[in-house]
Amino acid sequence: MKILIISPTYNEKDNISILINEIFKLNLNLNLLIIDDNSPDGTADIVKSKMMKNNQIILLERETKMGLGTAYCLGFQYAIDHNYDYVIQIDADMSHNPVDILKFINMINKYDVIIGSRYIEGVNVINWPMRRLLLSYFANYYARILTRIPISDMTGGFKCFKIEVLKKVNIHAIKSQGYSFQIEMNFLAYNNG
């Protein structure tokens, strides 16, 4: 079972070492792909120093800030090209608990897509300002009504995909960014069975 974790970064120098350390504390056989959008704070340099000690870390550097959606699409294509079986998305800002990756691994054979939802039992979000929380909550609510897809968290970015799902989705046609990227991926995955 080949697993690729993808984490896009832009100015995450305060979090990236923590994320990397927490992921590899899990002692799983996986690779971590960091896609950095030329962070001026030196995020990529921190990743490079971690790579010197850990060959399971991969860094793709982009010349400009191109956004979350294009970063994930690049990572998905990387996973397809390198024959991974599963892809896990995780934010670098530590808003997702890396320990929960173990829950994904335990359910990975039962489902095509797993979403680490913030809204199944009320609102379960840490380290977010109220403005961001409200935007996420109402964007999620609106997206569920509009798409009529039975997913509790349409805007969440902590997910696991079987590679077959990503192969069915035309990732090169995706133009969405931010929350809308997450909604579009859920919509495409759902509509592709």
Tab-separated table of C-alpha atoms in Angstrom, residues 6-132:
chain	number	residue	atom	x	y	z
A	6	ILE	CA	0.145	16.182	0.177
A	7	SER	CA	0.472	19.498	1.980
A	8	PRO	CA	0.561	22.790	0.049
A	9	THR	CA	2.487	25.570	1.784
A	10	TYR	CA	2.808	29.323	1.679
A	11	ASN	CA	4.532	31.032	4.613
A	12	GLU	CA	4.308	28.055	6.973
A	13	LYS	CA	7.760	28.312	8.598
A	14	ASP	CA	6.193	28.279	12.070
A	15	ASN	CA	4.263	25.060	11.404
A	16	ILE	CA	6.085	22.988	8.792
A	17	SER	CA	8.615	21.329	11.114
A	18	ILE	CA	5.857	20.465	13.562
A	19	LEU	CA	3.726	18.965	10.779
A	20	ILE	CA	6.604	16.901	9.399
A	21	ASN	CA	7.633	15.667	12.854
A	22	GLU	CA	4.057	14.733	13.805
A	23	ILE	CA	3.460	12.845	10.561
A	24	PHE	CA	6.632	10.792	10.826
A	25	LYS	CA	6.059	10.069	14.525
A	26	LEU	CA	3.224	7.840	13.294
A	27	ASN	CA	5.817	5.384	11.928
A	28	LEU	CA	3.861	4.673	8.763
A	29	ASN	CA	5.259	3.694	5.405
A	30	LEU	CA	4.355	6.803	3.414
A	31	ASN	CA	5.746	9.785	1.576
A	32	LEU	CA	5.049	13.433	2.318
A	33	LEU	CA	4.852	15.798	-0.654
A	34	ILE	CA	5.190	19.476	0.215
A	35	ILE	CA	4.217	21.861	-2.588
A	36	ASP	CA	5.584	25.296	-1.754
A	37	ASP	CA	4.502	28.436	-3.610
A	38	ASN	CA	7.799	30.321	-3.189
A	39	SER	CA	7.156	31.214	0.443
A	40	PRO	CA	9.098	34.378	1.274
A	41	ASP	CA	9.446	33.235	4.909
A	42	GLY	CA	11.767	30.339	3.984
A	43	THR	CA	9.336	27.444	4.386
A	44	ALA	CA	11.018	25.549	1.521
A	45	ASP	CA	14.446	25.886	3.177
A	46	ILE	CA	13.107	24.256	6.336
A	47	VAL	CA	11.645	21.425	4.254
A	48	LYS	CA	14.979	20.971	2.455
A	49	SER	CA	16.789	20.652	5.783
A	50	LYS	CA	14.284	17.986	6.865
A	51	MET	CA	14.803	16.179	3.547
A	52	MET	CA	18.500	15.781	4.350
A	53	LYS	CA	17.508	13.443	7.200
A	54	ASN	CA	14.382	11.860	5.726
A	55	ASN	CA	14.124	10.526	2.160
A	56	GLN	CA	10.341	10.104	2.520
A	57	ILE	CA	9.890	13.873	2.119
A	58	ILE	CA	9.456	15.319	-1.372
A	59	LEU	CA	9.432	19.032	-2.165
A	60	LEU	CA	7.997	20.638	-5.276
A	61	GLU	CA	8.721	24.361	-5.458
A	62	ARG	CA	6.674	26.689	-7.606
A	63	GLU	CA	7.907	30.101	-8.712
A	64	THR	CA	4.874	32.096	-7.613
A	65	LYS	CA	1.839	31.837	-5.381
A	66	MET	CA	-0.537	29.794	-7.533
A	67	GLY	CA	-3.056	28.679	-4.930
A	68	LEU	CA	-4.337	25.660	-3.118
A	69	GLY	CA	-6.348	24.075	-5.931
A	70	THR	CA	-3.510	24.020	-8.434
A	71	ALA	CA	-1.137	22.727	-5.741
A	72	TYR	CA	-3.405	19.789	-4.963
A	73	CYS	CA	-3.955	19.051	-8.656
A	74	LEU	CA	-0.170	18.993	-9.140
A	75	GLY	CA	0.118	16.645	-6.172
A	76	PHE	CA	-2.667	14.402	-7.460
A	77	GLN	CA	-0.918	14.108	-10.819
A	78	TYR	CA	2.345	13.321	-9.017
A	79	ALA	CA	0.560	10.531	-7.114
A	80	ILE	CA	-0.909	9.103	-10.325
A	81	ASP	CA	2.434	9.311	-12.164
A	82	HIS	CA	4.288	7.599	-9.303
A	83	ASN	CA	1.780	4.779	-8.772
A	84	TYR	CA	0.515	5.630	-5.305
A	85	ASP	CA	-2.553	3.778	-4.051
A	86	TYR	CA	-3.891	6.472	-1.704
A	87	VAL	CA	-3.550	10.230	-1.336
A	88	ILE	CA	-4.131	12.150	1.880
A	89	GLN	CA	-4.619	15.926	1.898
A	90	ILE	CA	-3.572	17.833	5.032
A	91	ASP	CA	-3.179	21.539	5.733
A	92	ALA	CA	0.223	22.700	6.905
A	93	ASP	CA	-1.228	25.188	9.414
A	94	MET	CA	-1.880	22.402	11.955
A	95	SER	CA	-5.648	22.864	11.747
A	96	HIS	CA	-5.785	19.119	11.054
A	97	ASN	CA	-4.454	16.696	13.628
A	98	PRO	CA	-1.828	14.444	11.964
A	99	VAL	CA	-2.662	11.677	14.456
A	100	ASP	CA	-6.028	11.352	12.701
A	101	ILE	CA	-4.164	10.003	9.669
A	102	LEU	CA	-4.240	6.702	11.574
A	103	LYS	CA	-8.057	6.779	11.376
A	104	PHE	CA	-7.803	7.169	7.600
A	105	ILE	CA	-5.410	4.210	7.400
A	106	ASN	CA	-7.801	2.058	9.459
A	107	MET	CA	-10.726	2.847	7.101
A	108	ILE	CA	-8.796	3.058	3.841
A	109	ASN	CA	-9.907	-0.297	2.410
A	110	LYS	CA	-13.618	0.328	3.032
A	111	TYR	CA	-14.130	3.671	1.281
A	112	ASP	CA	-13.122	5.494	-1.902
A	113	VAL	CA	-13.016	8.895	-0.186
A	114	ILE	CA	-12.687	9.688	3.510
A	115	ILE	CA	-13.283	13.211	4.800
A	116	GLY	CA	-12.033	14.327	8.196
A	117	SER	CA	-15.122	16.384	8.953
A	118	ARG	CA	-15.327	19.298	11.352
A	119	TYR	CA	-19.129	19.281	11.448
A	120	ILE	CA	-20.415	15.795	12.307
A	121	GLU	CA	-20.695	16.402	16.045
A	122	GLY	CA	-21.332	20.146	16.163
A	123	VAL	CA	-18.333	22.285	15.208
A	124	ASN	CA	-14.913	20.775	15.910
A	125	VAL	CA	-12.220	23.228	14.820
A	126	ILE	CA	-9.060	24.352	16.584
A	127	ASN	CA	-6.819	27.395	16.055
A	128	TRP	CA	-9.279	29.270	13.820
A	129	PRO	CA	-10.488	32.844	14.219
A	130	MET	CA	-14.261	33.266	14.398
A	131	ARG	CA	-14.407	34.924	10.938
A	132	ARG	CA	-12.768	31.914	9.258
